[in-house]
């Protein structure tokens, strides 16, 4: 019979938020044995975005321990030894299958129990699988997904096994775009399929998307839009051989990678905490409706002060900052000291091939494209402003320098009055850089 363990603080989830929470706890001061991080994964917290980028590079791919947190934000790398040095218990390969917030008890799949005084929920998201919708043949071999390092290892092995073969990427979001690029860099014959009229429709305008689609096409990636995968063929071994599309066409495939979105992992807490917009509802300190229970990262729906709204954000920058905010709030409460409300400016980035973009703010209102968005330029550099109610509320920039990215971040935060669309277009990036 497994025995129980008690901790003052438990962080449930050893992903990005879990790692940044651990660092903040160490900074604020924890006694040895007070804090545990419990994670389903077998490795210490790491920078998840690396999995769809450098982890799959054909040359010198990134591997752990190289990208443990907190290298992504330019901080000290927290190796497994760091946790033991700080007296923080890292409980890995342990899936929690039951959470009872009333008795403050978590139960693992092996039957171990963990009790706490303060709980920080940092369970992140799980990928949406085509088998969830009963798509025919979706459980064939080499139909792969990407969320954790184990998934990335499977994808890497498939890339090695199918050298020079055909890959189909299902989904046109940032995961689909990053994976298509890295599969192409591995010399696979890559086709991307997605139902929308252009890629990344949640952020990109048609004009922004046109640049990336042409750039990808020039690199040899084929793009099939406006249709979806409705089934898969497999050979006698169960290995996928083809993707059947709704429009009746068939794409040969040795590897299929599906990136059609995620779902926040809130299931353990259903009926026990208030929820909103698909996530666990928190205040500006990430405390949930249950006192002493906090939720951060992908699972939290929090007040977005800058827009007087409540939102859930699935981006790495927020997972880091929300974890830090929650820990500051926990320790501040204990010390009786005030902590400022979370005041987050949305920030999202992606990198693929030689491209790199950043986005800050809100992509609402009218979008005004500026700069050189010619995909055949030697060094394309362009962006878009979003203008709402006469104010510049969001900025996207491809190919910006650190200073220029700093300038667009400031602009999105300050929301200055915008010039006319023609003037903004003519001023281009200078509209942002002139304001710093
Ligand atoms: P996660 O980092 O997912 O961590 C959750 C952890 O909880 C995992 O270790 C999980 O195993 C564990 N867990 C879950 N349930 C349980 C349980 N019941 N018991 C025990 N452990 C559990 N964002 C960007 O802004 N830019 C990018 O370029 C970018 N690239 C990405 C690339 C990939 C491949 C992926 C998957 C995501 C990417 N993201 C990117 C999104 C970003 O990584 C996430 O928003 C961030 O990781 C969320 O942090 P989190 O701590 O909430 O969740």
PDB file of C-alpha atoms in Angstrom, residues 131-424:
ATOM      1  CA  UNK A 131      -9.125   9.755 -32.933  1.00  0.00           C
ATOM      2  CA  UNK A 132     -11.175  11.908 -30.485  1.00  0.00           C
ATOM      3  CA  UNK A 133     -13.490  12.621 -33.444  1.00  0.00           C
ATOM      4  CA  UNK A 134     -13.459   9.012 -34.655  1.00  0.00           C
ATOM      5  CA  UNK A 135     -11.595   9.930 -37.876  1.00  0.00           C
ATOM      6  CA  UNK A 136     -11.204   6.655 -39.777  1.00  0.00           C
ATOM      7  CA  UNK A 137      -7.709   5.136 -39.526  1.00  0.00           C
ATOM      8  CA  UNK A 138      -6.508   7.851 -37.117  1.00  0.00           C
ATOM      9  CA  UNK A 139      -4.840   5.284 -34.841  1.00  0.00           C
ATOM     10  CA  UNK A 140      -2.471   4.057 -37.613  1.00  0.00           C
ATOM     11  CA  UNK A 141       1.260   4.029 -36.890  1.00  0.00           C
ATOM     12  CA  UNK A 142       3.237   7.198 -37.670  1.00  0.00           C
ATOM     13  CA  UNK A 143       0.280   9.520 -37.136  1.00  0.00           C
ATOM     14  CA  UNK A 144       1.960  11.681 -34.559  1.00  0.00           C
ATOM     15  CA  UNK A 145       1.251  14.593 -32.208  1.00  0.00           C
ATOM     16  CA  UNK A 146       3.544  16.952 -30.356  1.00  0.00           C
ATOM     17  CA  UNK A 147       3.190  18.131 -26.784  1.00  0.00           C
ATOM     18  CA  UNK A 148       5.856  16.520 -24.626  1.00  0.00           C
ATOM     19  CA  UNK A 149       9.457  15.430 -25.062  1.00  0.00           C
ATOM     20  CA  UNK A 150       8.352  11.781 -25.510  1.00  0.00           C
ATOM     21  CA  UNK A 151       6.215  12.849 -28.493  1.00  0.00           C
ATOM     22  CA  UNK A 152       9.182  14.755 -29.943  1.00  0.00           C
ATOM     23  CA  UNK A 153      11.382  11.643 -29.576  1.00  0.00           C
ATOM     24  CA  UNK A 154       8.796   9.593 -31.515  1.00  0.00           C
ATOM     25  CA  UNK A 155       8.656  12.222 -34.251  1.00  0.00           C
ATOM     26  CA  UNK A 156      12.450  12.445 -34.431  1.00  0.00           C
ATOM     27  CA  UNK A 157      12.679   8.632 -34.747  1.00  0.00           C
ATOM     28  CA  UNK A 158      10.037   8.650 -37.512  1.00  0.00           C
ATOM     29  CA  UNK A 159      11.975  11.367 -39.392  1.00  0.00           C
ATOM     30  CA  UNK A 160      15.133   9.199 -39.215  1.00  0.00           C
ATOM     31  CA  UNK A 161      13.231   6.053 -40.279  1.00  0.00           C
ATOM     32  CA  UNK A 162      11.488   7.713 -43.242  1.00  0.00           C
ATOM     33  CA  UNK A 163      14.371   9.731 -44.716  1.00  0.00           C
ATOM     34  CA  UNK A 164      13.416  11.270 -48.048  1.00  0.00           C
ATOM     35  CA  UNK A 165       9.809  10.149 -47.556  1.00  0.00           C
ATOM     36  CA  UNK A 166       6.522  12.009 -47.619  1.00  0.00           C
ATOM     37  CA  UNK A 167       5.153  13.933 -44.663  1.00  0.00           C
ATOM     38  CA  UNK A 168       1.688  15.419 -44.321  1.00  0.00           C
ATOM     39  CA  UNK A 169       1.118  18.084 -41.680  1.00  0.00           C
ATOM     40  CA  UNK A 170      -2.512  18.424 -40.636  1.00  0.00           C
ATOM     41  CA  UNK A 171      -3.220  21.905 -39.249  1.00  0.00           C
ATOM     42  CA  UNK A 172      -2.233  25.417 -40.294  1.00  0.00           C
ATOM     43  CA  UNK A 173      -1.509  27.031 -36.939  1.00  0.00           C
ATOM     44  CA  UNK A 174       1.944  27.862 -35.580  1.00  0.00           C
ATOM     45  CA  UNK A 175       2.668  24.218 -34.721  1.00  0.00           C
ATOM     46  CA  UNK A 176       1.765  23.196 -38.302  1.00  0.00           C
ATOM     47  CA  UNK A 177       3.944  25.974 -39.725  1.00  0.00           C
ATOM     48  CA  UNK A 178       6.929  25.229 -37.479  1.00  0.00           C
ATOM     49  CA  UNK A 179       6.687  21.479 -38.090  1.00  0.00           C
ATOM     50  CA  UNK A 180       6.322  21.839 -41.872  1.00  0.00           C
ATOM     51  CA  UNK A 181       9.501  23.920 -41.915  1.00  0.00           C
ATOM     52  CA  UNK A 182      11.532  21.539 -39.783  1.00  0.00           C
ATOM     53  CA  UNK A 183      10.314  18.470 -41.716  1.00  0.00           C
ATOM     54  CA  UNK A 184      11.346  20.210 -44.932  1.00  0.00           C
ATOM     55  CA  UNK A 185      14.754  20.996 -43.418  1.00  0.00           C
ATOM     56  CA  UNK A 186      14.999  17.222 -42.864  1.00  0.00           C
ATOM     57  CA  UNK A 187      14.497  16.732 -46.619  1.00  0.00           C
ATOM     58  CA  UNK A 188      11.048  15.228 -46.426  1.00  0.00           C
ATOM     59  CA  UNK A 189       8.492  15.928 -49.124  1.00  0.00           C
ATOM     60  CA  UNK A 190       6.053  18.044 -47.070  1.00  0.00           C
ATOM     61  CA  UNK A 191       2.399  18.904 -47.636  1.00  0.00           C
ATOM     62  CA  UNK A 192       0.408  21.037 -45.206  1.00  0.00           C
ATOM     63  CA  UNK A 193      -3.375  20.664 -45.081  1.00  0.00           C
ATOM     64  CA  UNK A 194      -5.797  22.953 -43.288  1.00  0.00           C
ATOM     65  CA  UNK A 195      -9.451  23.935 -43.644  1.00  0.00           C
ATOM     66  CA  UNK A 196      -9.172  27.717 -43.362  1.00  0.00           C
ATOM     67  CA  UNK A 197      -8.594  30.079 -46.318  1.00  0.00           C
ATOM     68  CA  UNK A 198      -5.106  30.964 -44.992  1.00  0.00           C
ATOM     69  CA  UNK A 199      -2.651  29.822 -42.338  1.00  0.00           C
ATOM     70  CA  UNK A 200      -2.709  31.048 -38.695  1.00  0.00           C
ATOM     71  CA  UNK A 201      -6.090  32.751 -39.179  1.00  0.00           C
ATOM     72  CA  UNK A 202      -6.407  33.510 -35.466  1.00  0.00           C
ATOM     73  CA  UNK A 203      -3.546  35.989 -35.756  1.00  0.00           C
ATOM     74  CA  UNK A 204      -2.502  36.463 -39.369  1.00  0.00           C
ATOM     75  CA  UNK A 205      -4.397  38.673 -41.775  1.00  0.00           C
ATOM     76  CA  UNK A 206      -4.714  37.402 -45.352  1.00  0.00           C
ATOM     77  CA  UNK A 207      -1.778  39.673 -46.309  1.00  0.00           C
ATOM     78  CA  UNK A 208       0.526  38.393 -43.559  1.00  0.00           C
ATOM     79  CA  UNK A 209      -0.412  34.788 -44.359  1.00  0.00           C
ATOM     80  CA  UNK A 210       0.235  35.345 -48.078  1.00  0.00           C
ATOM     81  CA  UNK A 211       3.880  36.108 -47.261  1.00  0.00           C
ATOM     82  CA  UNK A 212       4.410  32.936 -45.205  1.00  0.00           C
ATOM     83  CA  UNK A 213       2.542  30.716 -47.654  1.00  0.00           C
ATOM     84  CA  UNK A 214       4.641  31.994 -50.580  1.00  0.00           C
ATOM     85  CA  UNK A 215       7.842  31.693 -48.560  1.00  0.00           C
ATOM     86  CA  UNK A 216       6.982  28.090 -47.668  1.00  0.00           C
ATOM     87  CA  UNK A 217       6.004  27.284 -51.259  1.00  0.00           C
ATOM     88  CA  UNK A 218       9.353  28.685 -52.454  1.00  0.00           C
ATOM     89  CA  UNK A 219      11.028  26.317 -49.977  1.00  0.00           C
ATOM     90  CA  UNK A 220       9.143  23.392 -51.556  1.00  0.00           C
ATOM     91  CA  UNK A 221       6.354  22.930 -48.982  1.00  0.00           C
ATOM     92  CA  UNK A 222       3.037  22.165 -50.678  1.00  0.00           C
ATOM     93  CA  UNK A 223      -0.040  23.791 -49.164  1.00  0.00           C
ATOM     94  CA  UNK A 224      -3.565  22.428 -49.499  1.00  0.00           C
ATOM     95  CA  UNK A 225      -6.192  24.805 -48.103  1.00  0.00           C
ATOM     96  CA  UNK A 226      -9.923  24.658 -47.539  1.00  0.00           C
ATOM     97  CA  UNK A 227     -10.200  20.961 -46.800  1.00  0.00           C
ATOM     98  CA  UNK A 228      -9.692  18.494 -43.954  1.00  0.00           C
ATOM     99  CA  UNK A 229      -8.392  14.974 -43.394  1.00  0.00           C
ATOM    100  CA  UNK A 230     -11.347  12.592 -43.190  1.00  0.00           C
ATOM    101  CA  UNK A 231      -9.480   9.262 -43.081  1.00  0.00           C
ATOM    102  CA  UNK A 232      -6.170   7.442 -43.372  1.00  0.00           C
ATOM    103  CA  UNK A 233      -4.999   4.345 -45.240  1.00  0.00           C
ATOM    104  CA  UNK A 234      -2.477   2.001 -43.668  1.00  0.00           C
ATOM    105  CA  UNK A 235      -0.449  -1.005 -44.883  1.00  0.00           C
ATOM    106  CA  UNK A 236      -0.511  -4.532 -43.459  1.00  0.00           C
ATOM    107  CA  UNK A 237       1.791  -3.432 -40.596  1.00  0.00           C
ATOM    108  CA  UNK A 238      -0.632  -0.678 -39.628  1.00  0.00           C
ATOM    109  CA  UNK A 239       1.740   2.057 -40.882  1.00  0.00           C
ATOM    110  CA  UNK A 240       0.007   5.055 -42.410  1.00  0.00           C
ATOM    111  CA  UNK A 241       0.328   5.256 -46.217  1.00  0.00           C
ATOM    112  CA  UNK A 242      -2.148   7.970 -47.237  1.00  0.00           C
ATOM    113  CA  UNK A 243      -4.341  10.812 -46.003  1.00  0.00           C
ATOM    114  CA  UNK A 244      -7.816  11.021 -47.496  1.00  0.00           C
ATOM    115  CA  UNK A 245      -9.173  14.555 -47.789  1.00  0.00           C
ATOM    116  CA  UNK A 246     -12.761  15.749 -47.721  1.00  0.00           C
ATOM    117  CA  UNK A 247     -12.453  17.160 -51.233  1.00  0.00           C
ATOM    118  CA  UNK A 248     -11.862  13.582 -52.467  1.00  0.00           C
ATOM    119  CA  UNK A 249      -8.130  13.857 -53.078  1.00  0.00           C
ATOM    120  CA  UNK A 250      -5.592  11.545 -51.481  1.00  0.00           C
ATOM    121  CA  UNK A 251      -2.081  12.454 -50.282  1.00  0.00           C
ATOM    122  CA  UNK A 252       0.549   9.742 -49.941  1.00  0.00           C
ATOM    123  CA  UNK A 253       2.189   9.828 -46.524  1.00  0.00           C
ATOM    124  CA  UNK A 254       4.935   8.036 -44.586  1.00  0.00           C
ATOM    125  CA  UNK A 255       4.519  10.356 -41.607  1.00  0.00           C
ATOM    126  CA  UNK A 256       1.515  12.426 -40.580  1.00  0.00           C
ATOM    127  CA  UNK A 257       1.870  15.090 -37.904  1.00  0.00           C
ATOM    128  CA  UNK A 258      -1.298  16.552 -36.510  1.00  0.00           C
ATOM    129  CA  UNK A 259      -1.363  20.011 -34.936  1.00  0.00           C
ATOM    130  CA  UNK A 260      -4.997  20.987 -34.613  1.00  0.00           C
ATOM    131  CA  UNK A 261      -4.934  22.611 -31.196  1.00  0.00           C
ATOM    132  CA  UNK A 262      -4.993  21.810 -27.524  1.00  0.00           C
ATOM    133  CA  UNK A 263      -7.354  21.534 -24.593  1.00  0.00           C
ATOM    134  CA  UNK A 264      -6.524  22.912 -21.143  1.00  0.00           C
ATOM    135  CA  UNK A 265      -6.127  20.067 -18.645  1.00  0.00           C
ATOM    136  CA  UNK A 266      -8.753  21.108 -16.108  1.00  0.00           C
ATOM    137  CA  UNK A 267     -10.625  17.798 -15.841  1.00  0.00           C
ATOM    138  CA  UNK A 268      -9.274  16.852 -12.391  1.00  0.00           C
ATOM    139  CA  UNK A 269     -10.902  19.933 -10.904  1.00  0.00           C
ATOM    140  CA  UNK A 270     -14.302  19.872 -12.640  1.00  0.00           C
ATOM    141  CA  UNK A 271     -17.071  20.870 -10.277  1.00  0.00           C
ATOM    142  CA  UNK A 272     -14.569  21.880  -7.582  1.00  0.00           C
ATOM    143  CA  UNK A 273     -13.443  25.297  -8.880  1.00  0.00           C
ATOM    144  CA  UNK A 274     -15.158  28.036 -10.873  1.00  0.00           C
ATOM    145  CA  UNK A 275     -14.400  27.928 -14.595  1.00  0.00           C
ATOM    146  CA  UNK A 276     -14.680  30.497 -17.363  1.00  0.00           C
ATOM    147  CA  UNK A 277     -13.847  30.543 -21.076  1.00  0.00           C
ATOM    148  CA  UNK A 278     -12.702  26.916 -20.910  1.00  0.00           C
ATOM    149  CA  UNK A 279     -10.183  27.509 -18.124  1.00  0.00           C
ATOM    150  CA  UNK A 280      -9.978  27.725 -14.350  1.00  0.00           C
ATOM    151  CA  UNK A 281     -11.111  31.188 -13.290  1.00  0.00           C
ATOM    152  CA  UNK A 282      -8.594  33.155 -11.245  1.00  0.00           C
ATOM    153  CA  UNK A 283      -8.135  36.627  -9.837  1.00  0.00           C
ATOM    154  CA  UNK A 284      -5.229  38.929 -10.717  1.00  0.00           C
ATOM    155  CA  UNK A 285      -3.016  36.880  -8.367  1.00  0.00           C
ATOM    156  CA  UNK A 286      -3.999  33.548  -9.981  1.00  0.00           C
ATOM    157  CA  UNK A 287      -5.934  32.384  -6.936  1.00  0.00           C
ATOM    158  CA  UNK A 288      -8.983  30.336  -7.915  1.00  0.00           C
ATOM    159  CA  UNK A 289     -12.440  30.308  -6.340  1.00  0.00           C
ATOM    160  CA  UNK A 290     -10.982  27.894  -3.736  1.00  0.00           C
ATOM    161  CA  UNK A 291      -8.756  29.746  -1.243  1.00  0.00           C
ATOM    162  CA  UNK A 292      -5.175  28.486  -1.299  1.00  0.00           C
ATOM    163  CA  UNK A 293      -5.570  26.917  -4.756  1.00  0.00           C
ATOM    164  CA  UNK A 294      -3.878  28.769  -7.619  1.00  0.00           C
ATOM    165  CA  UNK A 295      -3.942  28.061 -11.370  1.00  0.00           C
ATOM    166  CA  UNK A 296      -1.365  29.352 -13.871  1.00  0.00           C
ATOM    167  CA  UNK A 297      -0.239  28.972 -17.477  1.00  0.00           C
ATOM    168  CA  UNK A 298      -2.485  27.436 -20.123  1.00  0.00           C
ATOM    169  CA  UNK A 299      -5.238  26.441 -17.666  1.00  0.00           C
ATOM    170  CA  UNK A 300      -5.881  29.862 -16.120  1.00  0.00           C
ATOM    171  CA  UNK A 301      -8.589  32.304 -17.213  1.00  0.00           C
ATOM    172  CA  UNK A 302      -7.444  35.542 -15.628  1.00  0.00           C
ATOM    173  CA  UNK A 303      -8.268  39.260 -15.691  1.00  0.00           C
ATOM    174  CA  UNK A 304      -6.479  40.882 -18.633  1.00  0.00           C
ATOM    175  CA  UNK A 305      -6.215  44.307 -17.065  1.00  0.00           C
ATOM    176  CA  UNK A 306      -5.032  46.158 -20.160  1.00  0.00           C
ATOM    177  CA  UNK A 307      -8.220  45.225 -22.072  1.00  0.00           C
ATOM    178  CA  UNK A 308     -10.597  45.081 -19.078  1.00  0.00           C
ATOM    179  CA  UNK A 309     -11.444  41.523 -20.073  1.00  0.00           C
ATOM    180  CA  UNK A 310     -10.869  37.975 -18.820  1.00  0.00           C
ATOM    181  CA  UNK A 311      -8.838  35.675 -21.060  1.00  0.00           C
ATOM    182  CA  UNK A 312      -7.003  32.388 -21.238  1.00  0.00           C
ATOM    183  CA  UNK A 313      -3.605  32.475 -22.945  1.00  0.00           C
ATOM    184  CA  UNK A 314      -1.675  29.492 -24.294  1.00  0.00           C
ATOM    185  CA  UNK A 315       1.716  31.150 -24.750  1.00  0.00           C
ATOM    186  CA  UNK A 316       5.015  30.509 -23.072  1.00  0.00           C
ATOM    187  CA  UNK A 317       5.638  34.099 -21.950  1.00  0.00           C
ATOM    188  CA  UNK A 318       2.393  34.126 -19.970  1.00  0.00           C
ATOM    189  CA  UNK A 319       3.086  30.692 -18.473  1.00  0.00           C
ATOM    190  CA  UNK A 320       6.379  32.011 -17.092  1.00  0.00           C
ATOM    191  CA  UNK A 321       5.000  35.318 -15.826  1.00  0.00           C
ATOM    192  CA  UNK A 322       1.793  33.885 -14.348  1.00  0.00           C
ATOM    193  CA  UNK A 323       3.802  31.312 -12.381  1.00  0.00           C
ATOM    194  CA  UNK A 324       6.024  34.052 -10.983  1.00  0.00           C
ATOM    195  CA  UNK A 325       3.016  36.214 -10.128  1.00  0.00           C
ATOM    196  CA  UNK A 326       1.235  33.388  -8.286  1.00  0.00           C
ATOM    197  CA  UNK A 327       4.297  32.556  -6.190  1.00  0.00           C
ATOM    198  CA  UNK A 328       4.861  36.236  -5.353  1.00  0.00           C
ATOM    199  CA  UNK A 329       1.201  36.440  -4.302  1.00  0.00           C
ATOM    200  CA  UNK A 330       1.453  33.282  -2.147  1.00  0.00           C
ATOM    201  CA  UNK A 331       4.578  34.505  -0.382  1.00  0.00           C
ATOM    202  CA  UNK A 332       3.258  38.090  -0.198  1.00  0.00           C
ATOM    203  CA  UNK A 333       0.111  36.871   1.559  1.00  0.00           C
ATOM    204  CA  UNK A 334       2.214  34.978   4.090  1.00  0.00           C
ATOM    205  CA  UNK A 335       4.362  38.043   4.749  1.00  0.00           C
ATOM    206  CA  UNK A 336       1.372  40.399   4.780  1.00  0.00           C
ATOM    207  CA  UNK A 337       2.898  42.435   1.941  1.00  0.00           C
ATOM    208  CA  UNK A 338       1.027  43.730  -1.080  1.00  0.00           C
ATOM    209  CA  UNK A 339       1.666  42.445  -4.594  1.00  0.00           C
ATOM    210  CA  UNK A 340       0.681  44.419  -7.687  1.00  0.00           C
ATOM    211  CA  UNK A 341      -2.114  43.012  -9.857  1.00  0.00           C
ATOM    212  CA  UNK A 342      -1.043  41.006 -12.919  1.00  0.00           C
ATOM    213  CA  UNK A 343      -0.949  43.376 -15.872  1.00  0.00           C
ATOM    214  CA  UNK A 344      -0.118  41.234 -18.855  1.00  0.00           C
ATOM    215  CA  UNK A 345       0.599  42.443 -22.365  1.00  0.00           C
ATOM    216  CA  UNK A 346      -0.068  39.554 -24.769  1.00  0.00           C
ATOM    217  CA  UNK A 347       3.150  38.442 -26.461  1.00  0.00           C
ATOM    218  CA  UNK A 348       3.595  35.597 -28.905  1.00  0.00           C
ATOM    219  CA  UNK A 349       6.399  34.589 -31.214  1.00  0.00           C
ATOM    220  CA  UNK A 350       7.359  31.883 -33.666  1.00  0.00           C
ATOM    221  CA  UNK A 351      10.425  30.882 -35.648  1.00  0.00           C
ATOM    222  CA  UNK A 352      10.770  28.737 -38.759  1.00  0.00           C
ATOM    223  CA  UNK A 353      13.331  28.445 -41.561  1.00  0.00           C
ATOM    224  CA  UNK A 354      15.206  31.795 -41.428  1.00  0.00           C
ATOM    225  CA  UNK A 355      12.109  33.615 -40.270  1.00  0.00           C
ATOM    226  CA  UNK A 356      11.255  34.973 -36.865  1.00  0.00           C
ATOM    227  CA  UNK A 357       8.269  37.055 -35.855  1.00  0.00           C
ATOM    228  CA  UNK A 358       6.907  38.628 -32.714  1.00  0.00           C
ATOM    229  CA  UNK A 359       3.461  39.927 -31.894  1.00  0.00           C
ATOM    230  CA  UNK A 360       2.384  42.154 -29.014  1.00  0.00           C
ATOM    231  CA  UNK A 361      -1.020  43.387 -28.006  1.00  0.00           C
ATOM    232  CA  UNK A 362      -4.431  42.696 -29.465  1.00  0.00           C
ATOM    233  CA  UNK A 363      -5.169  41.839 -33.098  1.00  0.00           C
ATOM    234  CA  UNK A 364      -8.493  43.665 -33.261  1.00  0.00           C
ATOM    235  CA  UNK A 365      -9.696  46.505 -35.467  1.00  0.00           C
ATOM    236  CA  UNK A 366      -8.150  47.457 -38.808  1.00  0.00           C
ATOM    237  CA  UNK A 367      -4.850  45.894 -39.835  1.00  0.00           C
ATOM    238  CA  UNK A 368      -2.310  47.986 -41.757  1.00  0.00           C
ATOM    239  CA  UNK A 369       0.566  46.153 -43.409  1.00  0.00           C
ATOM    240  CA  UNK A 370       3.935  47.913 -43.763  1.00  0.00           C
ATOM    241  CA  UNK A 371       7.436  47.133 -44.967  1.00  0.00           C
ATOM    242  CA  UNK A 372       8.885  44.608 -47.394  1.00  0.00           C
ATOM    243  CA  UNK A 373       6.616  41.539 -47.458  1.00  0.00           C
ATOM    244  CA  UNK A 374       8.104  40.142 -50.648  1.00  0.00           C
ATOM    245  CA  UNK A 375       8.869  36.469 -49.908  1.00  0.00           C
ATOM    246  CA  UNK A 376      11.671  36.451 -52.471  1.00  0.00           C
ATOM    247  CA  UNK A 377      13.528  39.391 -50.840  1.00  0.00           C
ATOM    248  CA  UNK A 378      16.943  38.540 -49.453  1.00  0.00           C
ATOM    249  CA  UNK A 379      15.900  39.781 -46.020  1.00  0.00           C
ATOM    250  CA  UNK A 380      12.151  40.357 -45.834  1.00  0.00           C
ATOM    251  CA  UNK A 381      11.092  42.678 -43.050  1.00  0.00           C
ATOM    252  CA  UNK A 382       7.529  43.721 -42.590  1.00  0.00           C
ATOM    253  CA  UNK A 383       4.798  44.070 -40.050  1.00  0.00           C
ATOM    254  CA  UNK A 384       1.274  45.060 -39.302  1.00  0.00           C
ATOM    255  CA  UNK A 385      -0.371  47.531 -36.962  1.00  0.00           C
ATOM    256  CA  UNK A 386      -3.860  46.939 -35.640  1.00  0.00           C
ATOM    257  CA  UNK A 387      -5.839  50.121 -35.050  1.00  0.00           C
ATOM    258  CA  UNK A 388      -9.008  50.232 -32.986  1.00  0.00           C
ATOM    259  CA  UNK A 389     -10.937  53.350 -31.923  1.00  0.00           C
ATOM    260  CA  UNK A 390      -8.103  55.495 -33.301  1.00  0.00           C
ATOM    261  CA  UNK A 391      -5.452  53.773 -31.154  1.00  0.00           C
ATOM    262  CA  UNK A 392      -2.703  51.400 -32.144  1.00  0.00           C
ATOM    263  CA  UNK A 393      -3.479  48.267 -30.083  1.00  0.00           C
ATOM    264  CA  UNK A 394      -1.405  45.502 -31.661  1.00  0.00           C
ATOM    265  CA  UNK A 395       1.831  45.117 -33.655  1.00  0.00           C
ATOM    266  CA  UNK A 396       3.300  42.210 -35.590  1.00  0.00           C
ATOM    267  CA  UNK A 397       6.875  42.269 -36.882  1.00  0.00           C
ATOM    268  CA  UNK A 398       8.788  39.779 -38.995  1.00  0.00           C
ATOM    269  CA  UNK A 399      12.576  39.991 -38.912  1.00  0.00           C
ATOM    270  CA  UNK A 400      12.881  42.630 -36.177  1.00  0.00           C
ATOM    271  CA  UNK A 401      16.031  43.312 -34.153  1.00  0.00           C
ATOM    272  CA  UNK A 402      15.820  43.111 -30.329  1.00  0.00           C
ATOM    273  CA  UNK A 403      15.523  46.923 -30.179  1.00  0.00           C
ATOM    274  CA  UNK A 404      12.786  46.985 -32.809  1.00  0.00           C
ATOM    275  CA  UNK A 405      10.892  44.220 -31.021  1.00  0.00           C
ATOM    276  CA  UNK A 406      11.238  46.258 -27.832  1.00  0.00           C
ATOM    277  CA  UNK A 407       9.765  49.252 -29.665  1.00  0.00           C
ATOM    278  CA  UNK A 408       6.701  47.335 -30.891  1.00  0.00           C
ATOM    279  CA  UNK A 409       6.144  45.938 -27.391  1.00  0.00           C
ATOM    280  CA  UNK A 410       6.174  49.463 -25.985  1.00  0.00           C
ATOM    281  CA  UNK A 411       3.788  50.675 -28.669  1.00  0.00           C
ATOM    282  CA  UNK A 412       1.301  47.879 -27.946  1.00  0.00           C
ATOM    283  CA  UNK A 413       1.507  48.668 -24.231  1.00  0.00           C
ATOM    284  CA  UNK A 414       1.143  52.464 -24.650  1.00  0.00           C
ATOM    285  CA  UNK A 415      -1.557  52.292 -27.366  1.00  0.00           C
ATOM    286  CA  UNK A 416      -0.807  55.762 -28.783  1.00  0.00           C
ATOM    287  CA  UNK A 417      -3.214  57.494 -31.168  1.00  0.00           C
ATOM    288  CA  UNK A 418      -2.652  56.088 -34.637  1.00  0.00           C
ATOM    289  CA  UNK A 419      -1.944  58.138 -37.745  1.00  0.00           C
ATOM    290  CA  UNK A 420      -4.151  57.570 -40.804  1.00  0.00           C
ATOM    291  CA  UNK A 421      -3.766  54.167 -42.497  1.00  0.00           C
ATOM    292  CA  UNK A 422      -1.846  55.791 -45.375  1.00  0.00           C
ATOM    293  CA  UNK A 423       0.496  57.605 -42.974  1.00  0.00           C
ATOM    294  CA  UNK A 424       1.039  54.472 -40.868  1.00  0.00           C
TER     295      UNK A 424
END
